[in-house]
């Protein structure tokens, strides 16, 4: 599609598109820029007016207040822990399982495939009640294990990795099989290195998903020091009279979003490639 | 390597000892509550004069208790946002680690008492010297089930008639004695509203009626003032398709249709509208008196002068929607020494009922209600009769949160979506009956 | 669990190479071994809870008091005559029906506009995706503020051109629309990426041929791009349906399900039945209905997409 670069004549259509896109992108960003601006303004000013996309007058007080507020930092670290754990375990389980379904001709593979794909239709919100009673009977609510494990069971990752491994040319593997390498060796030495883009995509989505999960942490982590940043922020919003600490509230929102934004900016160029490679042509 | 490990072991041992040593003497108890989270803001503050609002006062009280019992009892606060408070409290029961002490609304007690989740407190009260005779009878009754006391009453809160007297004056609704006119019948209310609207072009009354349950509170008040009731005494059926209910709802709709009452606000916006002088009166709870008073001290604000009164009696019987906060000890929460520690905390709350009434909530102890210290607080004299008029759904009714929500949804539908009043009340009747049946 | 055990057993069998079990190939062993870690988690934390949820739904089951008795399908028949259930279901459908087409169309349009692999387009894509990374609590906070008639930036902007502010979240006609707007803003990223990836896989020579034929842009889209994106579109719509049927945070945090219950979603109905009203059995019934409705919706969508093929 890059062949159009031969076309040197100024294209009015393209310029109009560019202008429309620029305006749209700006409007798209306005809510976030506005929140950022508010987070950098003093509360007293915000009580008077919330207008303006520039942080004038400027203050860092709201962010300083976050670090003085031990619990916000705590929730943040909880979220990091849950997200990292969930992401890494999901990657392991999904790539192992996806590889088996894609490449190992085992007995009952077809049944297993159907059994697992069927799980894609089970909405997580449909099982949160039995999950909660299960963890309660094990005395395991308010633990990181309770926050992580139910989300490992979602078959999306296995499905994604299976699609990816299916698309890998057979020849790459066959050479290794002829060398009498074990499945485990093939998996680690041949397949996994190839899977980096797919793993990155899955990793990003799992991380984002974990970071933003709301209902399950709301139900499972009921003690303040076990909140994730998502449920913690909701509780702050519920606790604050808005006019009092608007700047602080906005600062916590920025603080909660910054790390995922960074993760995203680092890895975003892999996303499309990963999806393209996993969608199995 | 070996050296490092040895060092590590030694270090943990020392630290471990240091950490466990005082734990021998100190009893930790968990205090589970809403009222907001402000332990950072009030870290180590023990001076009650410095505390503002519900959160400030309860936090400073806790700090003070901890300071006074240093080395003996340590209260650990779990502050939960109020929207999910009861869900989280239920979770502590599910996980079998309920807190030693928890706050609760009177209206929620039946849910817990009927499931045997609360500790009876009679003997503990005697032990720590809480005199139950000092409680306002209605308050004591609200925490008593089958002759046993299951909670420490802490306050009474009700809806009030908060007035922007500056605006009322403009509309000629302030008498020569400087007292604002308060309606004492429906006709008077309508006449005043008309007069106010003509003079100022603004609605007479503001109500947080789009999402929050304020309209339900108003509706219930109006039904009770006619001598009606909402739940049959046997607690098996609702009585929402009654003449009194129809009359109450049609008054609400009439006020809105004529532009006398603006109800399309959520809580924050209604509050803001009142502070911005967009209406003469706001129907809101006891808990905002201090905020409004403080706002009115700023002469530049749109709420330049403020007064408040008990909710006006518009029909034959004085009555007003009310609820109350109380403290319970969940079963299985406090064990051994924790029980005594928790009881001491309850006694402390009992002793500080006056301090708590600075929030605007009404105290539940006769001695405090009669005290000059309380009566000299601003506006308290004007709302004192609320304690006599307070009403609620029968205390033994379960699932009151669900009932309130069902009612709220139907009442709102009449003025937000134009649902007919008859259909709304019939739907509410059906839904509340289903809730009362206990199946769902 | 059962599957895991059998895989262990077969592992034993091959190790000892007992003649009776010789038909189990090494591939079968490694297949199950590779699959086992996921299968265990999957069975314990997804499949078992699903059946347990069904079991709960056949009981009157109190949140804290536990089972109060077997009621068979009573909960289901109660639910079918419960107006609150129908209200929640209708609201959820309404939300899905608005959100899914808007998101899909917008994502496709943007993906097409940004399909050329230039640096500028990558920046644009990053911008449109960036709103997807914030959590639901931040999204709701942002949009509550943006839409506020007194403090909101939308009211401020419209005010400068003399348009009076709308009270989005307190108006029963606008509240759902407001939730849809916030949701589209929040969830556009994934479909945009999926469409972009789909576009990249369309062989360039197809377009070359179209160009030689002097095909118009529309013709090119209609006869090359759109058919080639068919699978992607099905995937996007399916993901969106599954995602948005489970809507909870946006209405729960922005409108609490109001005004007058007009935004209460099915998941909120389940949550409140269980955790506010103590009826776990009845709440589980709602969860089962959610499962079935989504299953039917997904299968219908798949069926029609197959038919078109």
CSV table of N, CA and C in Angstrom, one decimal, chain C residues 73-198:
chain,number,residue,atom,x,y,z
C,73,UNK,N,-36.5,-25.0,39.9
C,73,UNK,CA,-36.4,-23.9,38.9
C,73,UNK,C,-37.2,-22.7,39.3
C,74,UNK,N,-37.6,-22.7,40.6
C,74,UNK,CA,-38.4,-21.6,41.1
C,74,UNK,C,-37.8,-20.2,40.9
C,75,UNK,N,-36.4,-20.2,41.2
C,75,UNK,CA,-35.7,-18.9,41.0
C,75,UNK,C,-35.8,-18.4,39.5
C,76,UNK,N,-35.8,-19.3,38.6
C,76,UNK,CA,-35.9,-19.0,37.2
C,76,UNK,C,-37.3,-18.4,36.8
C,77,UNK,N,-38.3,-19.1,37.3
C,77,UNK,CA,-39.6,-18.6,37.0
C,77,UNK,C,-39.9,-17.3,37.7
C,78,UNK,N,-39.4,-17.1,39.0
C,78,UNK,CA,-39.5,-15.8,39.6
C,78,UNK,C,-38.8,-14.7,38.8
C,79,UNK,N,-37.7,-15.1,38.3
C,79,UNK,CA,-36.9,-14.0,37.6
C,79,UNK,C,-37.6,-13.6,36.3
C,80,UNK,N,-38.3,-14.6,35.7
C,80,UNK,CA,-39.0,-14.2,34.4
C,80,UNK,C,-40.2,-13.3,34.7
C,81,UNK,N,-40.7,-13.3,35.9
C,81,UNK,CA,-41.8,-12.4,36.2
C,81,UNK,C,-41.3,-11.2,37.1
C,82,UNK,N,-40.0,-11.0,37.1
C,82,UNK,CA,-39.4,-9.9,37.9
C,82,UNK,C,-39.2,-8.7,37.0
C,83,UNK,N,-39.9,-7.6,37.2
C,83,UNK,CA,-39.7,-6.4,36.3
C,83,UNK,C,-38.3,-5.9,36.4
C,84,UNK,N,-37.7,-6.0,37.6
C,84,UNK,CA,-36.4,-5.4,37.8
C,84,UNK,C,-35.4,-6.2,36.9
C,85,UNK,N,-35.6,-7.5,36.7
C,85,UNK,CA,-34.8,-8.3,35.8
C,85,UNK,C,-34.9,-7.8,34.4
C,86,UNK,N,-36.2,-7.7,34.0
C,86,UNK,CA,-36.4,-7.3,32.6
C,86,UNK,C,-35.9,-5.9,32.3
C,87,UNK,N,-36.0,-5.0,33.3
C,87,UNK,CA,-35.4,-3.7,33.2
C,87,UNK,C,-33.9,-3.8,33.0
C,88,UNK,N,-33.3,-4.6,33.8
C,88,UNK,CA,-31.8,-4.7,33.7
C,88,UNK,C,-31.4,-5.3,32.3
C,89,UNK,N,-32.1,-6.3,31.9
C,89,UNK,CA,-31.8,-7.0,30.7
C,89,UNK,C,-32.0,-6.0,29.5
C,90,UNK,N,-33.1,-5.3,29.5
C,90,UNK,CA,-33.4,-4.4,28.4
C,90,UNK,C,-32.3,-3.3,28.4
C,91,UNK,N,-32.0,-2.7,29.5
C,91,UNK,CA,-30.9,-1.7,29.6
C,91,UNK,C,-29.6,-2.2,29.0
C,92,UNK,N,-29.3,-3.5,29.4
C,92,UNK,CA,-28.0,-4.1,28.9
C,92,UNK,C,-28.0,-4.2,27.4
C,93,UNK,N,-29.2,-4.7,26.9
C,93,UNK,CA,-29.3,-4.9,25.4
C,93,UNK,C,-29.1,-3.5,24.7
C,94,UNK,N,-29.8,-2.6,25.3
C,94,UNK,CA,-29.8,-1.2,24.7
C,94,UNK,C,-28.4,-0.7,24.7
C,95,UNK,N,-27.7,-0.9,25.8
C,95,UNK,CA,-26.3,-0.5,25.8
C,95,UNK,C,-25.4,-1.2,24.8
C,96,UNK,N,-25.6,-2.5,24.6
C,96,UNK,CA,-24.8,-3.3,23.7
C,96,UNK,C,-25.1,-2.8,22.3
C,97,UNK,N,-26.4,-2.7,22.0
C,97,UNK,CA,-26.9,-2.3,20.7
C,97,UNK,C,-26.4,-1.0,20.2
C,98,UNK,N,-26.2,-0.1,21.2
C,98,UNK,CA,-25.6,1.2,20.8
C,98,UNK,C,-24.1,1.2,20.7
C,99,UNK,N,-23.5,0.5,21.7
C,99,UNK,CA,-22.0,0.6,21.8
C,99,UNK,C,-21.3,-0.2,20.7
C,100,UNK,N,-21.8,-1.4,20.4
C,100,UNK,CA,-21.0,-2.3,19.5
C,100,UNK,C,-21.0,-1.7,18.1
C,101,UNK,N,-22.1,-1.3,17.5
C,101,UNK,CA,-22.0,-0.8,16.1
C,101,UNK,C,-21.1,0.5,16.1
C,102,UNK,N,-21.3,1.4,17.0
C,102,UNK,CA,-20.6,2.6,17.0
C,102,UNK,C,-19.1,2.4,17.1
C,103,UNK,N,-18.7,1.5,18.1
C,103,UNK,CA,-17.3,1.2,18.3
C,103,UNK,C,-16.7,0.6,17.0
C,104,UNK,N,-17.5,-0.4,16.5
C,104,UNK,CA,-16.9,-1.1,15.3
C,104,UNK,C,-16.8,-0.2,14.1
C,105,UNK,N,-17.8,0.6,13.8
C,105,UNK,CA,-17.7,1.5,12.7
C,105,UNK,C,-16.6,2.5,12.8
C,106,UNK,N,-16.5,3.1,14.0
C,106,UNK,CA,-15.5,4.1,14.3
C,106,UNK,C,-14.1,3.5,14.2
C,107,UNK,N,-13.9,2.3,14.7
C,107,UNK,CA,-12.6,1.6,14.7
C,107,UNK,C,-12.2,1.3,13.2
C,108,UNK,N,-13.2,0.8,12.5
C,108,UNK,CA,-12.9,0.5,11.1
C,108,UNK,C,-12.6,1.7,10.3
C,109,UNK,N,-13.3,2.8,10.5
C,109,UNK,CA,-13.1,4.0,9.8
C,109,UNK,C,-11.7,4.6,10.1
C,110,UNK,N,-11.3,4.5,11.4
C,110,UNK,CA,-10.0,5.0,11.8
C,110,UNK,C,-8.9,4.1,11.2
C,111,UNK,N,-9.1,2.8,11.3
C,111,UNK,CA,-8.1,1.9,10.8
C,111,UNK,C,-7.8,2.1,9.3
C,112,UNK,N,-8.9,2.4,8.6
C,112,UNK,CA,-8.8,2.6,7.1
C,112,UNK,C,-8.0,4.0,6.9
C,113,UNK,N,-8.4,5.0,7.6
C,113,UNK,CA,-7.8,6.3,7.5
C,113,UNK,C,-6.3,6.2,7.8
C,114,UNK,N,-6.0,5.3,8.8
C,114,UNK,CA,-4.6,5.3,9.3
C,114,UNK,C,-3.8,4.1,8.7
C,115,UNK,N,-4.3,3.6,7.6
C,115,UNK,CA,-3.7,2.3,7.2
C,115,UNK,C,-2.3,2.4,6.6
C,116,UNK,N,-2.0,3.6,6.0
C,116,UNK,CA,-0.7,3.7,5.4
C,116,UNK,C,0.4,3.7,6.5
C,117,UNK,N,1.4,2.9,6.4
C,117,UNK,CA,2.4,2.8,7.5
C,117,UNK,C,3.4,4.0,7.6
C,118,UNK,N,2.8,5.1,8.0
C,118,UNK,CA,3.7,6.3,8.2
C,118,UNK,C,3.8,6.5,9.6
C,119,UNK,N,4.8,7.4,10.0
C,119,UNK,CA,5.1,7.7,11.3
C,119,UNK,C,3.9,8.5,11.9
C,120,UNK,N,3.3,9.4,11.1
C,120,UNK,CA,2.2,10.2,11.6
C,120,UNK,C,1.0,9.3,12.0
C,121,UNK,N,0.8,8.4,11.1
C,121,UNK,CA,-0.3,7.5,11.4
C,121,UNK,C,-0.1,6.6,12.7
C,122,UNK,N,1.1,6.2,12.9
C,122,UNK,CA,1.4,5.5,14.1
C,122,UNK,C,1.1,6.4,15.3
C,123,UNK,N,1.5,7.6,15.2
C,123,UNK,CA,1.2,8.5,16.4
C,123,UNK,C,-0.3,8.7,16.6
C,124,UNK,N,-1.0,8.8,15.5
C,124,UNK,CA,-2.5,8.9,15.6
C,124,UNK,C,-3.1,7.7,16.3
C,125,UNK,N,-2.6,6.5,15.8
C,125,UNK,CA,-3.1,5.3,16.4
C,125,UNK,C,-2.8,5.2,17.8
C,126,UNK,N,-1.6,5.6,18.2
C,126,UNK,CA,-1.2,5.6,19.6
C,126,UNK,C,-2.2,6.5,20.4
C,127,UNK,N,-2.5,7.6,19.9
C,127,UNK,CA,-3.4,8.5,20.6
C,127,UNK,C,-4.8,7.9,20.8
C,128,UNK,N,-5.3,7.3,19.7
C,128,UNK,CA,-6.7,6.7,19.8
C,128,UNK,C,-6.7,5.5,20.7
C,129,UNK,N,-5.6,4.9,20.8
C,129,UNK,CA,-5.5,3.7,21.7
C,129,UNK,C,-5.3,4.1,23.1
C,130,UNK,N,-4.7,5.2,23.3
C,130,UNK,CA,-4.2,5.6,24.7
C,130,UNK,C,-5.4,5.6,25.7
C,131,UNK,N,-6.6,6.0,25.2
C,131,UNK,CA,-7.7,6.1,26.2
C,131,UNK,C,-8.1,4.7,26.7
C,132,UNK,N,-7.7,3.6,26.0
C,132,UNK,CA,-8.1,2.3,26.4
C,132,UNK,C,-7.3,1.8,27.6
C,133,UNK,N,-6.2,2.4,27.9
C,133,UNK,CA,-5.4,1.9,28.9
C,133,UNK,C,-5.7,2.3,30.3
C,134,UNK,N,-6.6,3.4,30.4
C,134,UNK,CA,-6.9,3.8,31.8
C,134,UNK,C,-8.0,2.9,32.4
C,135,UNK,N,-8.0,2.8,33.7
C,135,UNK,CA,-9.0,1.9,34.3
C,135,UNK,C,-10.4,2.4,34.3
C,136,UNK,N,-11.3,1.6,34.6
C,136,UNK,CA,-12.7,2.0,34.6
C,136,UNK,C,-13.0,3.1,35.6
C,137,UNK,N,-12.3,3.0,36.7
C,137,UNK,CA,-12.5,4.1,37.7
C,137,UNK,C,-12.0,5.4,37.3
C,138,UNK,N,-11.0,5.4,36.5
C,138,UNK,CA,-10.5,6.7,35.9
C,138,UNK,C,-11.4,7.2,34.8
C,139,UNK,N,-11.8,6.2,34.0
C,139,UNK,CA,-12.7,6.6,32.9
C,139,UNK,C,-14.0,7.3,33.5
C,140,UNK,N,-14.5,6.6,34.5
C,140,UNK,CA,-15.8,7.2,35.0
C,140,UNK,C,-15.5,8.5,35.7
C,141,UNK,N,-14.4,8.6,36.4
C,141,UNK,CA,-14.1,9.9,37.0
C,141,UNK,C,-14.0,11.0,36.0
C,142,UNK,N,-13.2,10.7,34.9
C,142,UNK,CA,-13.0,11.7,33.8
C,142,UNK,C,-14.3,12.1,33.2
C,143,UNK,N,-15.2,11.1,32.9
C,143,UNK,CA,-16.4,11.5,32.2
C,143,UNK,C,-17.5,12.1,33.1
C,144,UNK,N,-17.5,11.7,34.3
C,144,UNK,CA,-18.3,12.4,35.3
C,144,UNK,C,-18.0,13.9,35.3
C,145,UNK,N,-16.7,14.2,35.3
C,145,UNK,CA,-16.3,15.5,35.3
C,145,UNK,C,-16.6,16.2,34.0
C,146,UNK,N,-16.2,15.6,32.9
C,146,UNK,CA,-16.4,16.2,31.5
C,146,UNK,C,-17.8,16.5,31.3
C,147,UNK,N,-18.7,15.7,31.8
C,147,UNK,CA,-20.2,15.8,31.5
C,147,UNK,C,-20.9,16.7,32.5
C,148,UNK,N,-20.2,17.0,33.6
C,148,UNK,CA,-20.9,17.7,34.6
C,148,UNK,C,-21.4,19.1,34.1
C,149,UNK,N,-22.7,19.4,34.3
C,149,UNK,CA,-23.2,20.7,33.8
C,149,UNK,C,-22.6,21.9,34.5
C,150,UNK,N,-22.2,21.7,35.7
C,150,UNK,CA,-21.6,22.9,36.4
C,150,UNK,C,-20.1,23.0,36.3
C,151,UNK,N,-19.4,21.9,36.3
C,151,UNK,CA,-17.9,22.0,36.3
C,151,UNK,C,-17.3,21.4,35.0
C,152,UNK,N,-18.1,20.8,34.2
C,152,UNK,CA,-17.6,20.0,33.1
C,152,UNK,C,-17.0,20.9,31.9
C,153,UNK,N,-16.0,20.3,31.3
C,153,UNK,CA,-15.4,21.0,30.2
C,153,UNK,C,-16.3,21.0,29.0
C,154,UNK,N,-17.2,20.1,28.8
C,154,UNK,CA,-18.1,20.1,27.7
C,154,UNK,C,-19.1,21.3,27.8
C,155,UNK,N,-19.6,21.5,29.1
C,155,UNK,CA,-20.5,22.6,29.3
C,155,UNK,C,-19.8,23.9,29.1
C,156,UNK,N,-18.5,23.9,29.5
C,156,UNK,CA,-17.8,25.2,29.4
C,156,UNK,C,-17.6,25.5,27.9
C,157,UNK,N,-17.2,24.4,27.1
C,157,UNK,CA,-17.0,24.6,25.7
C,157,UNK,C,-18.3,25.1,25.0
C,158,UNK,N,-19.3,24.4,25.3
C,158,UNK,CA,-20.6,24.7,24.6
C,158,UNK,C,-21.1,26.0,25.1
C,159,UNK,N,-20.8,26.4,26.3
C,159,UNK,CA,-21.2,27.6,26.9
C,159,UNK,C,-20.7,28.8,26.1
C,160,UNK,N,-19.4,28.7,25.7
C,160,UNK,CA,-18.8,29.8,24.9
C,160,UNK,C,-19.5,30.1,23.6
C,161,UNK,N,-20.2,29.1,23.1
C,161,UNK,CA,-20.9,29.3,21.8
C,161,UNK,C,-22.4,29.5,22.2
C,162,UNK,N,-22.7,29.6,23.4
C,162,UNK,CA,-24.1,29.9,23.8
C,162,UNK,C,-25.0,28.8,23.9
C,163,UNK,N,-24.5,27.5,23.9
C,163,UNK,CA,-25.4,26.4,24.1
C,163,UNK,C,-25.5,26.0,25.5
C,164,UNK,N,-26.7,26.0,26.1
C,164,UNK,CA,-26.9,25.7,27.5
C,164,UNK,C,-26.4,24.3,27.8
C,165,UNK,N,-25.9,24.1,29.0
C,165,UNK,CA,-25.3,22.7,29.4
C,165,UNK,C,-26.4,21.7,29.5
C,166,UNK,N,-26.1,20.5,29.1
C,166,UNK,CA,-27.0,19.4,29.3
C,166,UNK,C,-26.6,18.6,30.6
C,167,UNK,N,-27.6,18.2,31.3
C,167,UNK,CA,-27.4,17.4,32.5
C,167,UNK,C,-27.4,15.9,32.2
C,168,UNK,N,-26.3,15.5,31.6
C,168,UNK,CA,-26.2,14.2,31.0
C,168,UNK,C,-26.6,13.1,32.0
C,169,UNK,N,-25.9,13.1,33.1
C,169,UNK,CA,-26.1,11.9,34.0
C,169,UNK,C,-27.3,11.9,34.8
C,170,UNK,N,-28.0,13.0,34.9
C,170,UNK,CA,-29.2,13.1,35.7
C,170,UNK,C,-30.5,13.1,34.8
C,171,UNK,N,-30.3,12.9,33.5
C,171,UNK,CA,-31.4,12.8,32.6
C,171,UNK,C,-31.6,11.4,32.1
C,172,UNK,N,-32.8,10.9,32.3
C,172,UNK,CA,-33.0,9.5,32.0
C,172,UNK,C,-32.8,9.2,30.5
C,173,UNK,N,-33.0,10.2,29.6
C,173,UNK,CA,-32.9,10.0,28.2
C,173,UNK,C,-31.4,10.1,27.8
C,174,UNK,N,-30.6,10.9,28.5
C,174,UNK,CA,-29.2,11.1,28.1
C,174,UNK,C,-28.3,10.2,28.9
C,175,UNK,N,-28.7,9.7,30.0
C,175,UNK,CA,-27.7,9.0,30.9
C,175,UNK,C,-27.1,7.8,30.2
C,176,UNK,N,-27.9,7.0,29.5
C,176,UNK,CA,-27.4,5.8,28.8
C,176,UNK,C,-26.4,6.2,27.7
C,177,UNK,N,-26.9,7.3,27.0
C,177,UNK,CA,-26.0,7.8,25.9
C,177,UNK,C,-24.7,8.3,26.4
C,178,UNK,N,-24.7,8.9,27.6
C,178,UNK,CA,-23.4,9.3,28.2
C,178,UNK,C,-22.5,8.2,28.5
C,179,UNK,N,-23.1,7.1,29.0
C,179,UNK,CA,-22.3,5.9,29.3
C,179,UNK,C,-21.8,5.3,28.0
C,180,UNK,N,-22.6,5.3,27.0
C,180,UNK,CA,-22.1,4.8,25.7
C,180,UNK,C,-20.9,5.6,25.2
C,181,UNK,N,-21.0,7.0,25.3
C,181,UNK,CA,-19.9,7.8,24.8
C,181,UNK,C,-18.7,7.5,25.6
C,182,UNK,N,-18.8,7.4,26.9
C,182,UNK,CA,-17.6,7.1,27.7
C,182,UNK,C,-17.0,5.8,27.3
C,183,UNK,N,-17.9,4.8,27.1
C,183,UNK,CA,-17.4,3.5,26.8
C,183,UNK,C,-16.8,3.4,25.4
C,184,UNK,N,-17.3,4.1,24.4
C,184,UNK,CA,-16.7,4.1,23.1
C,184,UNK,C,-15.3,4.7,23.2
C,185,UNK,N,-15.2,5.8,23.9
C,185,UNK,CA,-13.9,6.4,24.1
C,185,UNK,C,-12.9,5.5,24.7
C,186,UNK,N,-13.5,4.7,25.7
C,186,UNK,CA,-12.6,3.8,26.5
C,186,UNK,C,-12.2,2.6,25.7
C,187,UNK,N,-13.1,2.1,24.9
C,187,UNK,CA,-12.9,0.7,24.4
C,187,UNK,C,-12.6,0.7,22.9
C,188,UNK,N,-12.3,1.8,22.3
C,188,UNK,CA,-12.0,1.8,20.8
C,188,UNK,C,-10.7,1.1,20.5
C,189,UNK,N,-9.7,1.2,21.4
C,189,UNK,CA,-8.4,0.7,21.1
C,189,UNK,C,-8.2,-0.6,20.5
C,190,UNK,N,-8.8,-1.6,21.2
C,190,UNK,CA,-8.6,-3.0,20.7
C,190,UNK,C,-9.2,-3.2,19.3
C,191,UNK,N,-10.4,-2.9,19.1
C,191,UNK,CA,-10.9,-3.0,17.7
C,191,UNK,C,-10.1,-2.3,16.7
C,192,UNK,N,-9.6,-1.1,17.0
C,192,UNK,CA,-8.8,-0.4,16.1
C,192,UNK,C,-7.5,-1.2,15.7
C,193,UNK,N,-6.9,-1.8,16.8
C,193,UNK,CA,-5.7,-2.5,16.5
C,193,UNK,C,-6.0,-3.8,15.7
C,194,UNK,N,-7.1,-4.4,16.0
C,194,UNK,CA,-7.5,-5.6,15.3
C,194,UNK,C,-7.7,-5.3,13.8
C,195,UNK,N,-8.4,-4.2,13.5
C,195,UNK,CA,-8.7,-3.9,12.1
C,195,UNK,C,-7.4,-3.5,11.4
C,196,UNK,N,-6.5,-2.8,12.2
C,196,UNK,CA,-5.2,-2.4,11.6
C,196,UNK,C,-4.4,-3.6,11.2
C,197,UNK,N,-4.4,-4.6,12.1
C,197,UNK,CA,-3.7,-5.8,11.8
C,197,UNK,C,-4.3,-6.5,10.6
C,198,UNK,N,-5.6,-6.6,10.6
C,198,UNK,CA,-6.4,-7.2,9.5
C,198,UNK,C,-6.0,-6.6,8.2
